[in-house]
mmCIF file of C-alpha atoms in Angstrom:
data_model
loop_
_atom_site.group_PDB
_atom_site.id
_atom_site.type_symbol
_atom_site.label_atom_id
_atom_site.label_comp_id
_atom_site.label_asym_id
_atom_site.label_seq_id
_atom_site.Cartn_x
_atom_site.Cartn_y
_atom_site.Cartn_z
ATOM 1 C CA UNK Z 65 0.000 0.000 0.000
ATOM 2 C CA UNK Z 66 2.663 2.206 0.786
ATOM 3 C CA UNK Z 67 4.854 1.796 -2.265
ATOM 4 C CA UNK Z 68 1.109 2.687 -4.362
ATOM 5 C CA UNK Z 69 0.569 5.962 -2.285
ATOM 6 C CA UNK Z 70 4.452 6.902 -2.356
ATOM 7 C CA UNK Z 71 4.330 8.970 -6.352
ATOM 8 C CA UNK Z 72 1.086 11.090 -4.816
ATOM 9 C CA UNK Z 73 2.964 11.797 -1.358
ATOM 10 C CA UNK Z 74 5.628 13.056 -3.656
ATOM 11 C CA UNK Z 75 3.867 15.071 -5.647
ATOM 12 C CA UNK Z 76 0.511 16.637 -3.672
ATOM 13 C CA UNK Z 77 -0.537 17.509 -0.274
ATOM 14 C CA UNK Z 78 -0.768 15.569 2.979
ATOM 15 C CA UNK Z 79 -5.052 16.234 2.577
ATOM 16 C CA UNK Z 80 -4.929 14.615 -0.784
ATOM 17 C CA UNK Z 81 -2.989 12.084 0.369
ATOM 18 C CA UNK Z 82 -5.080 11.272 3.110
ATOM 19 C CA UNK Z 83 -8.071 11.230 0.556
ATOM 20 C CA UNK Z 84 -6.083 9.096 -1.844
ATOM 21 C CA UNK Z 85 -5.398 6.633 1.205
ATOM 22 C CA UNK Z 86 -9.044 6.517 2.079
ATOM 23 C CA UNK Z 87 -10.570 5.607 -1.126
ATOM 24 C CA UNK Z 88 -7.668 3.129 -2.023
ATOM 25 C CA UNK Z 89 -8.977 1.315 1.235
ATOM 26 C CA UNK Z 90 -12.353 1.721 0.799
ATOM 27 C CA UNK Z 91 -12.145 0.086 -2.507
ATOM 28 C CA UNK Z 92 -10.213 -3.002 -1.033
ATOM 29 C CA UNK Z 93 -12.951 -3.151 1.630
ATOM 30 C CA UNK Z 94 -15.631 -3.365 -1.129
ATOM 31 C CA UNK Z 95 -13.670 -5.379 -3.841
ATOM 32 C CA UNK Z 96 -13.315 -9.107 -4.143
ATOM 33 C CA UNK Z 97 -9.896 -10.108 -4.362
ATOM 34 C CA UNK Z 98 -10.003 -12.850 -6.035
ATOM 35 C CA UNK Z 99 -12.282 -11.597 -8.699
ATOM 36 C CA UNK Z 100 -12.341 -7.900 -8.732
ATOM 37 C CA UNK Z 101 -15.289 -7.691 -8.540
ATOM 38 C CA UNK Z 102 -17.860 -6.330 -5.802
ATOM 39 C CA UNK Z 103 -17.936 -8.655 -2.321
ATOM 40 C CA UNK Z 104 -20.235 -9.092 0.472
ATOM 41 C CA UNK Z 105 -19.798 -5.637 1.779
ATOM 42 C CA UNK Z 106 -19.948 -3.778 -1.740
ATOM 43 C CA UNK Z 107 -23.685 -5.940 -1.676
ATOM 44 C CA UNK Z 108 -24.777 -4.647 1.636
ATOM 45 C CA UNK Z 109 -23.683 -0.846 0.626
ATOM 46 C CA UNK Z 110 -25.290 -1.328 -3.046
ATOM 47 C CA UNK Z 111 -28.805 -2.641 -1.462
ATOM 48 C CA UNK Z 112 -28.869 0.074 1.202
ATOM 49 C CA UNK Z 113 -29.157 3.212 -2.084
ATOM 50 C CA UNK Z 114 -32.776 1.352 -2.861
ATOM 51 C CA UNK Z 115 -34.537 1.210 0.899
ATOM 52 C CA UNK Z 116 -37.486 3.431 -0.585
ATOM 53 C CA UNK Z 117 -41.060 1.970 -2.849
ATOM 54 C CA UNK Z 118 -41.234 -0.600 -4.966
ATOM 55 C CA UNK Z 119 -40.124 -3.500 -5.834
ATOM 56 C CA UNK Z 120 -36.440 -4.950 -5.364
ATOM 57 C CA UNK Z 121 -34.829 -7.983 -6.817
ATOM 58 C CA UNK Z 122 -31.886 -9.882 -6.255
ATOM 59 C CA UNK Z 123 -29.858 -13.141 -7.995
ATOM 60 C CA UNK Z 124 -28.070 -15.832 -6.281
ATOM 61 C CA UNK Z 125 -26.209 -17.569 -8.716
ATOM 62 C CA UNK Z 126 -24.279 -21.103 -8.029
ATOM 63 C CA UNK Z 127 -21.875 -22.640 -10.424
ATOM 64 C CA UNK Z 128 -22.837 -26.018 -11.375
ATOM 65 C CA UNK Z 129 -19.940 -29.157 -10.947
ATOM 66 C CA UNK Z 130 -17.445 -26.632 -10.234
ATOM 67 C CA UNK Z 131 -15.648 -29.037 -7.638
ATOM 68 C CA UNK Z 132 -15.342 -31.254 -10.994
ATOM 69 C CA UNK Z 133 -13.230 -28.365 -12.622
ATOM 70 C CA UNK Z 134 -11.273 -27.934 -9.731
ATOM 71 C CA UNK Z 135 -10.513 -31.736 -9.317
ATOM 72 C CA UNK Z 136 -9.839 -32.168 -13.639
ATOM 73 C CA UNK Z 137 -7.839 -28.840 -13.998
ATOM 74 C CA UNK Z 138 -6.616 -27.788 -10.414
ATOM 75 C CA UNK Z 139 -7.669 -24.936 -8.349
ATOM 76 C CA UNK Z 140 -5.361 -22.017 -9.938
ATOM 77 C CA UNK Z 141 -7.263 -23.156 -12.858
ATOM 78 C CA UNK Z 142 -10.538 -22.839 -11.180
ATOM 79 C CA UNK Z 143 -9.930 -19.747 -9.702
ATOM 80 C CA UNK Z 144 -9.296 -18.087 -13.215
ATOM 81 C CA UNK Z 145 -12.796 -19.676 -14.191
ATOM 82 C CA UNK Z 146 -14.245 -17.771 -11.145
ATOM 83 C CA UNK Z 147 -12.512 -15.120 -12.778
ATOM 84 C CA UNK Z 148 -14.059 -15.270 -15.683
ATOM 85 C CA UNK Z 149 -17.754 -15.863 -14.519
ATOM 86 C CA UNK Z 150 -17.261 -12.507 -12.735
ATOM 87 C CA UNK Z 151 -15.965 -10.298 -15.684
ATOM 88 C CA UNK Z 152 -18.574 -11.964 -17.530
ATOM 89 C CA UNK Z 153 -21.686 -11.064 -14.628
ATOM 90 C CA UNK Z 154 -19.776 -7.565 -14.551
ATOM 91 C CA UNK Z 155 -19.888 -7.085 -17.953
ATOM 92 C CA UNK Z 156 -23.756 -7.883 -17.939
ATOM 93 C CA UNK Z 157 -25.470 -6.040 -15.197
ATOM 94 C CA UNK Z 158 -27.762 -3.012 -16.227
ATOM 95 C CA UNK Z 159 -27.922 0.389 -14.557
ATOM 96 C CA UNK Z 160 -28.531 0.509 -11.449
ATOM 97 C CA UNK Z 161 -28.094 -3.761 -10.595
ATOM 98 C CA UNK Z 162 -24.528 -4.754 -9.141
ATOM 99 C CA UNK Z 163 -22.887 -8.464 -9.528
ATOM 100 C CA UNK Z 164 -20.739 -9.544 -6.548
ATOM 101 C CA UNK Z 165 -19.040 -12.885 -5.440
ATOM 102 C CA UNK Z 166 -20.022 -13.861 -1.695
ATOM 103 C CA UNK Z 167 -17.854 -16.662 -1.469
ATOM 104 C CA UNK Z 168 -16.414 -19.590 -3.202
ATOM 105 C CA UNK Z 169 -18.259 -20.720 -6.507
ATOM 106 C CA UNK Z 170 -21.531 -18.633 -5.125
ATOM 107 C CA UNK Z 171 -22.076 -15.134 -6.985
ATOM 108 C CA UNK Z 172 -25.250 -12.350 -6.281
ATOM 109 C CA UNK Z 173 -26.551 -9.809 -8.650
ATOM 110 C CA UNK Z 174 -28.653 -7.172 -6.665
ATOM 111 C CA UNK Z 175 -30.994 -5.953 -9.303
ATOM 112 C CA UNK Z 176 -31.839 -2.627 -7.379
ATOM 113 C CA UNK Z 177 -35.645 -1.228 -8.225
ATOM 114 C CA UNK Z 178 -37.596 -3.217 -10.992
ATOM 115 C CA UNK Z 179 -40.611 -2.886 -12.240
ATOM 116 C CA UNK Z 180 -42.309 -5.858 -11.957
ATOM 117 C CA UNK Z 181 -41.619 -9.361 -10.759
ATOM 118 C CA UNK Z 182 -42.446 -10.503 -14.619
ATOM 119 C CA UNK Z 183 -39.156 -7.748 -15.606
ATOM 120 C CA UNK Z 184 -36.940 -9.675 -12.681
ATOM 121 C CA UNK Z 185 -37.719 -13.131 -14.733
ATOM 122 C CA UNK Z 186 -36.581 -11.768 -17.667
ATOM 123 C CA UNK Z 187 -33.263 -10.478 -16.513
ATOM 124 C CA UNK Z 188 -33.017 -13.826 -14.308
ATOM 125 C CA UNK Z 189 -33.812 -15.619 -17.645
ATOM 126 C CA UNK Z 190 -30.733 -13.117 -19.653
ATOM 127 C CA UNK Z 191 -28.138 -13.666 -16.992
ATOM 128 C CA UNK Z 192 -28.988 -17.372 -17.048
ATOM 129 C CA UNK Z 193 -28.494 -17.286 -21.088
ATOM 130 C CA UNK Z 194 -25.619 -15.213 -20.225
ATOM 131 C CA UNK Z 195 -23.665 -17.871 -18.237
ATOM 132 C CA UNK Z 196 -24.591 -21.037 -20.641
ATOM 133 C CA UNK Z 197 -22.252 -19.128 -23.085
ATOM 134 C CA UNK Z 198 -18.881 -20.602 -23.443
ATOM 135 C CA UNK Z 199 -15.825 -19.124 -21.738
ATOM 136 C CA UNK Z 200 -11.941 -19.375 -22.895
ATOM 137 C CA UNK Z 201 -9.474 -20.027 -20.115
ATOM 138 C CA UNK Z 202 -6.001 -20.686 -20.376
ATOM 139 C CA UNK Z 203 -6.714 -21.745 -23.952
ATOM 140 C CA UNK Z 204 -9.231 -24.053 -23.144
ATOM 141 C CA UNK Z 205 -12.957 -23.516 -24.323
ATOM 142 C CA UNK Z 206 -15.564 -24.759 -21.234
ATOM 143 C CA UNK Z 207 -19.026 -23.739 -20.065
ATOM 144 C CA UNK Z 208 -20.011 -22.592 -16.578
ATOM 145 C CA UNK Z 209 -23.526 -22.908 -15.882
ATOM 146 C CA UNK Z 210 -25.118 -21.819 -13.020
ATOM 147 C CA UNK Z 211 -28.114 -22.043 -11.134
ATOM 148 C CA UNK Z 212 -29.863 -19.307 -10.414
ATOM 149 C CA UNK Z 213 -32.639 -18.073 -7.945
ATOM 150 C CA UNK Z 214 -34.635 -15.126 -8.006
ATOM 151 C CA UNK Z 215 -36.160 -13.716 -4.934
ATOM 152 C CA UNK Z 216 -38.177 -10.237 -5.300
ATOM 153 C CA UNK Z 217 -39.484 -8.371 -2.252
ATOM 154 C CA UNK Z 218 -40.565 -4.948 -1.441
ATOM 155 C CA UNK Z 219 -38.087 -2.239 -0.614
ATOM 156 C CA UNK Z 220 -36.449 -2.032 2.857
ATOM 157 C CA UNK Z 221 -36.677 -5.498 3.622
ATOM 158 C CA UNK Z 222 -33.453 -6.965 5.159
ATOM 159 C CA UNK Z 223 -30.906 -8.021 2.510
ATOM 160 C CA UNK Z 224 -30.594 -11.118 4.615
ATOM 161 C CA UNK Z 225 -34.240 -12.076 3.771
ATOM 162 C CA UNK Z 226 -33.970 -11.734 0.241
ATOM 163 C CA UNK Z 227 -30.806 -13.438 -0.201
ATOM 164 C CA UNK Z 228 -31.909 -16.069 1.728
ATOM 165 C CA UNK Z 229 -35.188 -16.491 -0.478
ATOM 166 C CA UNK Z 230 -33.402 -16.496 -3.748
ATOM 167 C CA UNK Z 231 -30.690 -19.010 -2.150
ATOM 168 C CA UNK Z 232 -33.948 -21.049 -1.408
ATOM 169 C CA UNK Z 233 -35.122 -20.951 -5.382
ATOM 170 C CA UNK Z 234 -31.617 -21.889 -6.477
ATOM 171 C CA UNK Z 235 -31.110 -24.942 -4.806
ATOM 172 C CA UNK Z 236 -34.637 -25.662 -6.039
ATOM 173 C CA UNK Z 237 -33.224 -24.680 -9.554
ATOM 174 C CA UNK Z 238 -30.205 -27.545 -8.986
ATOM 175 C CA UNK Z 239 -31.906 -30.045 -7.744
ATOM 176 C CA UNK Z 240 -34.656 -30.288 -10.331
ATOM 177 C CA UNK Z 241 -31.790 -29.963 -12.989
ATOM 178 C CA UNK Z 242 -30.031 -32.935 -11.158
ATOM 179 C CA UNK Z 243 -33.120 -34.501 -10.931
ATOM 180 C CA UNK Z 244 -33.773 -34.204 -14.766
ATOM 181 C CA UNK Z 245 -30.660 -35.616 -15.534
ATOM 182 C CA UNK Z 246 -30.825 -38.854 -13.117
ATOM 183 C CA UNK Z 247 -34.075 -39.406 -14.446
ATOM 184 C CA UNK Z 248 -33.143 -39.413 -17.716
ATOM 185 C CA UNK Z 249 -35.073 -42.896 -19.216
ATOM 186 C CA UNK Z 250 -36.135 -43.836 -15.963
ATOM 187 C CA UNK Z 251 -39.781 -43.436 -14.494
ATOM 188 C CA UNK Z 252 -40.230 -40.741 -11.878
ATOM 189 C CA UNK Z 253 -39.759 -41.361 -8.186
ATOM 190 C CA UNK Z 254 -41.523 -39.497 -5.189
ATOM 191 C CA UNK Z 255 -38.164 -39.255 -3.754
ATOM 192 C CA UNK Z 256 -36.833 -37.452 -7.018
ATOM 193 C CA UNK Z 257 -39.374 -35.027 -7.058
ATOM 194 C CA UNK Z 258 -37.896 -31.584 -6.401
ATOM 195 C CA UNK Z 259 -38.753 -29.306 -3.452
ATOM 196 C CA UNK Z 260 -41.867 -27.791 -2.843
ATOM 197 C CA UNK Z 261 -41.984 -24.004 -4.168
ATOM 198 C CA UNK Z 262 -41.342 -21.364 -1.678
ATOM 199 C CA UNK Z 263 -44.527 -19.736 -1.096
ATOM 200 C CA UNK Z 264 -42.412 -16.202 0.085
ATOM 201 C CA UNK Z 265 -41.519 -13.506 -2.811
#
């Protein structure tokens, strides 16, 4: 840090310094390492500019078999995938929404205000389309689909609460995909049938 701030100590004032200082750290604070993208905090701050009216939607996006990349290619290999699933969420997101990683394999797109829960299907459905397109990495040409759950709720409800509602709808998202693949041919078990739907937003 100090070697990055050591050409505007040179060159300006110990106040812009000091400013220069603050927002280098507040980006780290708000930044995903790993990624460069946005990170759990960057989330928190993004959902707190849309507390007023209306509608609010937000993502929760899983990668599917990633511990199958990681075990074929290795992790530094996997971690440039996560890479590249970020850029390509980044790259993606409208006005006003914000794409962050939370943790491992597990992404969020807050979509701030919308319109209608029939406009958060659509851009669930887009970002969806979005990740089933292929991705070069290191030379090598792979897809990394995701699950993904929308939740929708009105504005100033806890971020917790709609996170944990769209985390709900994307394991129901994975399992029915596993399920549609295991039951490929075969006649459909009661145990096989996915989860019930979540009755909240």
């Amino acid at each position: 840090m100090f070697a990055e701030l050591a050409l505007p100590l040179a060159t300006a004032g110990w106040a812009t310094v000091a400013t220069a200082a603050a927002a280098f750290l507040n980006r780290r604070l708000h930044t995903d390492e790993l990624t460069g993208i946005g990170n759990r905090a960057a989330l928190r701050r993004h959902a707190r500019r849309f507390r007023r009216c209306g509608l609010v939607g937000a993502l929760l996006i899983d990668l599917d078999h990633f511990k199958a990349i990681n075990d074929t290619h290795g992790h530094e290999f996997g971690n440039d995938v996560l890479a590249a699933v970020a850029a390509r969420l980044a790259e993606n997101t409208a006005p006003g929404e914000r794409a962050v990683r939370l943790h491992g394999d597990e992404f969020a797109v807050h979509l701030g205000h919308i319109g209608s829960r029939a406009a958060a299907k659509q851009r669930a459905d887009e970002i969806a389309q979005v990740l089933a397109e292929p991705l070069q990495v290191r030379g090598q040409r792979l897809t990394a689909l995701g699950s993904v759950g929308l939740a929708v709720a009105e504005a100033g409800a806890p971020l917790g609460e709609l996170l944990g509602a769209a985390d709900r709808r994307m394991y129901q998202a994975k399992h029915a995909q596993r399920s549609a693949v295991a039951l490929a041919g075969r006649p459909r078990r009661v145990r096989d049938l996915p989860p019930q739907p979540d009755h909240a937003a």
